[in-house]
């Protein structure tokens, strides 16, 4: 396509070439004296998309070689998470659950797609507008990478490669697509060359992006080696076998131990850190008598302990499912801290993940409790930690919500004070200490479900770390509280299953549950949101008896 410029003149053969090219691309004929050549709209939009796709793929590939977190696409996403207001973070978690990260990445992809189309359409006549737009996107990538907590200068290679490749692809395809462009040196016509180059760029972008993803996820061999080592080592302490009466999965409760693949995941990482066990180390410093640096081999040389622990996210709404139980294998964190020596006045251990995006502040007095059982965990359910759950090493502190204790991919422990350093979630309005609250949940009957009228089975879970559950009661509609049957107790650090039967006549009913801890304190009925330190209130389910 072209548009008329009535004052400027041009030779008839040049105008003819432009007119023929426009007719070839869009089937448009004209008798205008002097045309200004324009790339057809659809072609221009495609060029923009290909240029941005090539840029992202190049950045992802280089990031896979030097530092996976330096991928501009992921760095911008991590920056968006860090800058997002707390209400938006909670909305994403409550609305999308564990799919909040794919939703964020998908939303970013749609925004970039729209921007890419805009880049192409802005460059129909000249490539300069698109070049400026890609330069702006490149600067955004530079800023996101440079402001990352784990930034090193080599990380800038990824956004530099992205910007350079995007601009080169845009200018090259624009030159081929512009009506009136001369034949290539090979004698190939413009349309054929444009089609072939576009296909090559598209294929190259897919291949580069896939290779970058593969290079950034090189953990399989390392995890297999760690699993083999764990299975070959004698444990100084084994978790007791789970008794047969510890759960009622046949009624609809969870199994007592959660499979690794089903364990809930909440963190701030858009891309899972990919540090191998051989490259991992942990620095313990700050207000200590002696600084320690431990390697993975150092950990495995210490007594390994296996402990059954239920973990709960502070974002777990009443009746929600951000709760799981597993057998963790690790070393005693209290012993390591005592070895380093805690200086007087220290009240916080600030733990940091390897990507620098997550920090958690754990009270020193909790970590030093002799019976608390805090671990530097290296395994789950008899194998190495899964990458998404902290491989190679994470923290586990029974009785505390994860936001103040459960740092995954942990590489730094700074002994300090709460007044001196504020962790990630504390900066966003969450509470300082985060003790797990006594709660209970109904798993059957399902909300809005139906069941035959008459004798109805009600079952679920309850928890109160680290002291455990002594009683669970259920109530049908406005009737009296009835004591439920408790499953066999495994320990105070784990959930406890329960079941009861109620008489439900035909119609709609509400069943409610409440739990009492081992000290005789019943959970509060008062409803409270998850912010600042965990939700409270009775869980109720509406069902129909038919």
Tab-separated table of C-alpha atoms in Angstrom, residues 92-390:
chain	number	residue	atom	x	y	z
A	92	UNK	CA	-4.435	-12.840	42.454
A	93	UNK	CA	-3.850	-15.551	45.059
A	94	UNK	CA	-7.492	-15.790	46.097
A	95	UNK	CA	-8.807	-15.672	42.516
A	96	UNK	CA	-6.282	-17.833	40.681
A	97	UNK	CA	-4.690	-19.834	43.517
A	98	UNK	CA	-1.525	-21.666	42.501
A	99	UNK	CA	-2.187	-20.564	38.882
A	100	UNK	CA	-1.430	-16.929	39.751
A	101	UNK	CA	2.020	-17.065	38.137
A	102	UNK	CA	0.857	-18.581	34.814
A	103	UNK	CA	-1.941	-15.997	34.757
A	104	UNK	CA	0.584	-13.182	35.287
A	105	UNK	CA	2.877	-14.528	32.570
A	106	UNK	CA	-0.070	-15.007	30.226
A	107	UNK	CA	-1.254	-11.453	30.859
A	108	UNK	CA	2.238	-10.133	30.171
A	109	UNK	CA	2.353	-12.135	26.947
A	110	UNK	CA	-0.936	-10.601	25.778
A	111	UNK	CA	0.309	-7.100	26.576
A	112	UNK	CA	3.520	-7.774	24.671
A	113	UNK	CA	1.560	-9.177	21.745
A	114	UNK	CA	-0.488	-5.977	21.547
A	115	UNK	CA	2.686	-3.908	21.863
A	116	UNK	CA	4.359	-5.949	19.121
A	117	UNK	CA	1.465	-5.336	16.750
A	118	UNK	CA	1.701	-1.636	17.580
A	119	UNK	CA	5.447	-1.666	16.896
A	120	UNK	CA	4.827	-3.147	13.472
A	121	UNK	CA	1.992	-0.812	12.522
A	122	UNK	CA	3.982	2.227	13.629
A	123	UNK	CA	6.758	1.173	11.226
A	124	UNK	CA	4.820	0.773	7.988
A	125	UNK	CA	6.667	3.606	6.264
A	126	UNK	CA	9.993	3.660	8.095
A	127	UNK	CA	11.595	1.292	10.657
A	128	UNK	CA	12.650	4.127	12.968
A	129	UNK	CA	9.446	4.233	15.110
A	130	UNK	CA	9.691	0.500	15.722
A	131	UNK	CA	13.388	0.782	16.480
A	132	UNK	CA	12.667	3.433	19.098
A	133	UNK	CA	9.870	1.320	20.602
A	134	UNK	CA	12.107	-1.760	20.814
A	135	UNK	CA	14.836	0.345	22.355
A	136	UNK	CA	12.330	1.473	24.988
A	137	UNK	CA	11.339	-2.143	25.703
A	138	UNK	CA	15.025	-3.000	25.893
A	139	UNK	CA	15.619	-0.263	28.465
A	140	UNK	CA	12.703	-1.631	30.499
A	141	UNK	CA	14.372	-5.048	30.416
A	142	UNK	CA	17.711	-3.520	31.439
A	143	UNK	CA	16.094	-1.756	34.379
A	144	UNK	CA	14.215	-4.868	35.543
A	145	UNK	CA	17.360	-7.000	35.409
A	146	UNK	CA	19.584	-4.369	37.018
A	147	UNK	CA	17.145	-3.840	39.895
A	148	UNK	CA	16.857	-7.557	40.640
A	149	UNK	CA	18.096	-8.403	44.167
A	150	UNK	CA	20.534	-10.996	42.800
A	151	UNK	CA	21.913	-8.761	40.002
A	152	UNK	CA	25.430	-9.194	38.660
A	153	UNK	CA	26.855	-7.258	35.666
A	154	UNK	CA	26.889	-10.348	33.445
A	155	UNK	CA	23.080	-10.442	33.731
A	156	UNK	CA	22.892	-7.441	31.374
A	157	UNK	CA	23.947	-9.672	28.489
A	158	UNK	CA	20.409	-11.076	28.240
A	159	UNK	CA	18.524	-7.767	27.785
A	160	UNK	CA	21.299	-6.495	25.497
A	161	UNK	CA	20.912	-9.545	23.263
A	162	UNK	CA	17.133	-9.158	23.296
A	163	UNK	CA	17.210	-5.511	22.232
A	164	UNK	CA	19.854	-6.088	19.541
A	165	UNK	CA	18.157	-9.094	17.963
A	166	UNK	CA	14.729	-7.439	18.016
A	167	UNK	CA	15.964	-4.321	16.232
A	168	UNK	CA	17.920	-6.282	13.594
A	169	UNK	CA	14.935	-8.523	12.819
A	170	UNK	CA	12.566	-5.553	12.565
A	171	UNK	CA	14.786	-3.611	10.187
A	172	UNK	CA	15.604	-6.620	8.022
A	173	UNK	CA	12.002	-7.732	7.590
A	174	UNK	CA	10.837	-4.144	7.042
A	175	UNK	CA	13.358	-3.727	4.226
A	176	UNK	CA	12.091	-6.899	2.557
A	177	UNK	CA	8.417	-6.003	3.006
A	178	UNK	CA	8.545	-2.397	1.783
A	179	UNK	CA	6.958	-2.072	-1.681
A	180	UNK	CA	9.535	-1.062	-4.244
A	181	UNK	CA	12.394	-2.846	-2.487
A	182	UNK	CA	14.950	-4.111	-5.004
A	183	UNK	CA	15.510	-7.800	-5.647
A	184	UNK	CA	17.922	-9.567	-3.343
A	185	UNK	CA	21.463	-10.392	-4.393
A	186	UNK	CA	20.409	-13.970	-4.977
A	187	UNK	CA	17.837	-12.855	-7.499
A	188	UNK	CA	14.992	-14.083	-5.301
A	189	UNK	CA	11.865	-11.942	-5.483
A	190	UNK	CA	10.878	-9.807	-2.511
A	191	UNK	CA	7.782	-11.796	-1.466
A	192	UNK	CA	9.594	-15.151	-1.461
A	193	UNK	CA	12.505	-13.733	0.486
A	194	UNK	CA	10.161	-12.128	3.052
A	195	UNK	CA	8.211	-15.355	3.527
A	196	UNK	CA	11.343	-17.447	3.936
A	197	UNK	CA	13.029	-15.023	6.305
A	198	UNK	CA	9.881	-14.690	8.420
A	199	UNK	CA	9.572	-18.459	8.715
A	200	UNK	CA	13.234	-18.704	9.664
A	201	UNK	CA	12.841	-16.007	12.324
A	202	UNK	CA	9.751	-17.694	13.754
A	203	UNK	CA	11.396	-21.105	13.901
A	204	UNK	CA	14.572	-19.617	15.331
A	205	UNK	CA	12.610	-17.799	18.048
A	206	UNK	CA	10.870	-21.027	19.097
A	207	UNK	CA	14.132	-22.968	19.088
A	208	UNK	CA	16.072	-20.308	20.982
A	209	UNK	CA	13.341	-19.894	23.593
A	210	UNK	CA	13.062	-23.644	24.080
A	211	UNK	CA	16.824	-24.057	24.369
A	212	UNK	CA	16.984	-21.227	26.870
A	213	UNK	CA	14.289	-22.927	28.957
A	214	UNK	CA	16.197	-26.213	28.776
A	215	UNK	CA	19.499	-24.613	29.736
A	216	UNK	CA	17.872	-22.776	32.632
A	217	UNK	CA	16.419	-25.973	34.097
A	218	UNK	CA	19.470	-28.210	34.384
A	219	UNK	CA	18.552	-29.849	37.674
A	220	UNK	CA	17.474	-33.366	36.783
A	221	UNK	CA	20.869	-35.018	37.153
A	222	UNK	CA	21.672	-33.132	40.338
A	223	UNK	CA	18.342	-34.092	41.957
A	224	UNK	CA	18.730	-37.748	40.987
A	225	UNK	CA	22.186	-37.815	42.535
A	226	UNK	CA	20.925	-36.248	45.771
A	227	UNK	CA	18.022	-38.710	45.962
A	228	UNK	CA	20.429	-41.622	45.533
A	229	UNK	CA	22.702	-40.234	48.256
A	230	UNK	CA	19.815	-39.730	50.671
A	231	UNK	CA	18.627	-43.292	50.171
A	232	UNK	CA	22.121	-44.559	50.844
A	233	UNK	CA	22.606	-42.656	54.103
A	234	UNK	CA	21.546	-43.805	57.538
A	235	UNK	CA	19.171	-41.354	59.190
A	236	UNK	CA	19.914	-40.368	62.770
A	237	UNK	CA	16.149	-39.988	63.346
A	238	UNK	CA	13.313	-41.493	61.328
A	239	UNK	CA	9.744	-40.246	61.320
A	240	UNK	CA	7.353	-42.742	62.921
A	241	UNK	CA	5.330	-44.805	60.483
A	242	UNK	CA	1.929	-43.291	59.796
A	243	UNK	CA	-0.655	-45.516	61.539
A	244	UNK	CA	-3.508	-46.967	59.527
A	245	UNK	CA	-6.102	-44.943	61.444
A	246	UNK	CA	-4.467	-41.548	60.849
A	247	UNK	CA	-6.678	-40.532	57.920
A	248	UNK	CA	-10.064	-41.195	56.354
A	249	UNK	CA	-9.371	-40.828	52.613
A	250	UNK	CA	-12.166	-43.295	51.864
A	251	UNK	CA	-14.566	-40.674	53.259
A	252	UNK	CA	-13.045	-37.785	51.312
A	253	UNK	CA	-10.307	-36.411	53.571
A	254	UNK	CA	-6.780	-36.052	52.158
A	255	UNK	CA	-4.301	-38.875	52.529
A	256	UNK	CA	-2.191	-38.257	55.609
A	257	UNK	CA	1.019	-37.639	53.650
A	258	UNK	CA	0.761	-35.355	50.638
A	259	UNK	CA	2.465	-36.533	47.454
A	260	UNK	CA	5.239	-34.179	46.372
A	261	UNK	CA	3.403	-33.370	43.141
A	262	UNK	CA	0.296	-32.345	45.115
A	263	UNK	CA	2.048	-30.242	47.769
A	264	UNK	CA	0.769	-26.660	47.610
A	265	UNK	CA	3.140	-24.020	46.256
A	266	UNK	CA	3.263	-20.347	47.218
A	267	UNK	CA	6.333	-18.190	46.485
A	268	UNK	CA	7.414	-15.154	44.489
A	269	UNK	CA	9.492	-16.916	41.801
A	270	UNK	CA	8.262	-16.770	38.212
A	271	UNK	CA	11.131	-19.019	37.259
A	272	UNK	CA	12.375	-21.682	39.649
A	273	UNK	CA	15.998	-21.076	40.693
A	274	UNK	CA	18.298	-23.688	39.188
A	275	UNK	CA	21.221	-23.965	41.543
A	276	UNK	CA	22.712	-27.458	41.727
A	277	UNK	CA	23.633	-29.172	44.976
A	278	UNK	CA	27.328	-29.021	44.069
A	279	UNK	CA	27.171	-25.235	43.607
A	280	UNK	CA	25.052	-24.531	46.689
A	281	UNK	CA	26.383	-22.960	49.864
A	282	UNK	CA	24.846	-21.287	52.892
A	283	UNK	CA	26.318	-18.304	54.695
A	284	UNK	CA	25.396	-17.726	58.360
A	285	UNK	CA	26.530	-14.273	59.455
A	286	UNK	CA	25.528	-11.058	61.197
A	287	UNK	CA	25.190	-11.006	64.975
A	288	UNK	CA	27.096	-14.260	65.501
A	289	UNK	CA	30.275	-15.229	67.309
A	290	UNK	CA	31.693	-16.926	64.226
A	291	UNK	CA	30.564	-16.763	60.603
A	292	UNK	CA	29.839	-20.119	58.968
A	293	UNK	CA	29.752	-21.145	55.325
A	294	UNK	CA	28.284	-24.595	54.698
A	295	UNK	CA	28.271	-26.598	51.482
A	296	UNK	CA	25.760	-29.285	50.578
A	297	UNK	CA	28.308	-31.949	51.470
A	298	UNK	CA	28.718	-30.284	54.865
A	299	UNK	CA	24.992	-30.712	55.478
A	300	UNK	CA	24.954	-34.362	54.475
A	301	UNK	CA	27.898	-35.021	56.786
A	302	UNK	CA	25.754	-33.943	59.751
A	303	UNK	CA	23.094	-36.133	61.431
A	304	UNK	CA	20.086	-36.316	59.121
A	305	UNK	CA	16.640	-36.156	60.704
A	306	UNK	CA	13.280	-37.115	59.242
A	307	UNK	CA	10.258	-35.296	60.655
A	308	UNK	CA	6.579	-35.302	59.681
A	309	UNK	CA	5.398	-31.710	59.355
A	310	UNK	CA	2.230	-30.015	58.163
A	311	UNK	CA	2.867	-26.713	56.417
A	312	UNK	CA	0.213	-23.994	56.128
A	313	UNK	CA	0.271	-20.802	54.080
A	314	UNK	CA	-0.781	-17.614	55.864
A	315	UNK	CA	-2.963	-16.876	52.818
A	316	UNK	CA	-5.073	-19.933	53.606
A	317	UNK	CA	-8.629	-18.639	53.892
A	318	UNK	CA	-11.007	-20.420	56.284
A	319	UNK	CA	-11.732	-23.779	54.640
A	320	UNK	CA	-9.083	-23.339	51.917
A	321	UNK	CA	-6.494	-25.890	50.804
A	322	UNK	CA	-3.084	-24.192	51.105
A	323	UNK	CA	-2.033	-26.904	53.546
A	324	UNK	CA	-0.010	-30.102	53.040
A	325	UNK	CA	1.897	-32.683	55.060
A	326	UNK	CA	5.136	-34.472	54.247
A	327	UNK	CA	8.140	-36.223	55.717
A	328	UNK	CA	10.996	-33.718	55.527
A	329	UNK	CA	14.627	-34.850	55.740
A	330	UNK	CA	17.202	-32.334	56.912
A	331	UNK	CA	19.598	-31.176	59.588
A	332	UNK	CA	18.790	-29.484	62.871
A	333	UNK	CA	18.857	-25.715	62.318
A	334	UNK	CA	19.061	-24.984	66.050
A	335	UNK	CA	22.368	-26.840	66.312
A	336	UNK	CA	23.849	-24.841	63.449
A	337	UNK	CA	22.792	-21.535	64.989
A	338	UNK	CA	24.248	-22.567	68.349
A	339	UNK	CA	27.464	-23.476	66.586
A	340	UNK	CA	27.627	-20.010	65.042
A	341	UNK	CA	26.794	-18.443	68.412
A	342	UNK	CA	23.942	-15.917	68.680
A	343	UNK	CA	25.008	-12.500	69.981
A	344	UNK	CA	22.960	-10.838	72.746
A	345	UNK	CA	20.154	-8.641	71.405
A	346	UNK	CA	19.606	-10.605	68.196
A	347	UNK	CA	15.922	-11.443	67.735
A	348	UNK	CA	15.585	-12.312	64.029
A	349	UNK	CA	17.132	-14.683	61.505
A	350	UNK	CA	16.661	-13.128	58.069
A	351	UNK	CA	16.727	-15.877	55.427
A	352	UNK	CA	17.150	-15.128	51.721
A	353	UNK	CA	16.542	-17.267	48.620
A	354	UNK	CA	19.200	-17.739	45.966
A	355	UNK	CA	17.428	-15.375	43.542
A	356	UNK	CA	17.180	-12.691	46.216
A	357	UNK	CA	13.448	-12.256	45.617
A	358	UNK	CA	12.249	-13.835	48.862
A	359	UNK	CA	13.271	-12.967	52.408
A	360	UNK	CA	11.692	-14.185	55.634
A	361	UNK	CA	12.268	-13.026	59.191
A	362	UNK	CA	12.088	-15.832	61.775
A	363	UNK	CA	12.124	-15.114	65.526
A	364	UNK	CA	15.392	-16.302	67.073
A	365	UNK	CA	13.697	-17.548	70.229
A	366	UNK	CA	11.476	-19.889	68.183
A	367	UNK	CA	14.417	-21.325	66.251
A	368	UNK	CA	16.309	-21.968	69.467
A	369	UNK	CA	13.455	-23.850	71.177
A	370	UNK	CA	14.864	-27.343	71.903
A	371	UNK	CA	11.683	-29.139	70.805
A	372	UNK	CA	10.661	-26.892	67.902
A	373	UNK	CA	12.307	-29.122	65.292
A	374	UNK	CA	13.385	-26.425	62.804
A	375	UNK	CA	15.204	-27.933	59.824
A	376	UNK	CA	17.395	-27.078	56.895
A	377	UNK	CA	15.554	-29.570	54.713
A	378	UNK	CA	17.120	-31.416	51.777
A	379	UNK	CA	14.437	-34.028	51.102
A	380	UNK	CA	10.692	-34.679	50.950
A	381	UNK	CA	9.045	-38.076	51.180
A	382	UNK	CA	12.282	-39.995	50.684
A	383	UNK	CA	13.687	-38.058	47.732
A	384	UNK	CA	15.480	-34.791	47.063
A	385	UNK	CA	13.393	-31.647	47.313
A	386	UNK	CA	11.480	-30.946	44.082
A	387	UNK	CA	12.766	-27.797	42.323
A	388	UNK	CA	9.518	-25.931	43.016
A	389	UNK	CA	9.792	-26.744	46.717
A	390	UNK	CA	13.285	-25.444	47.282
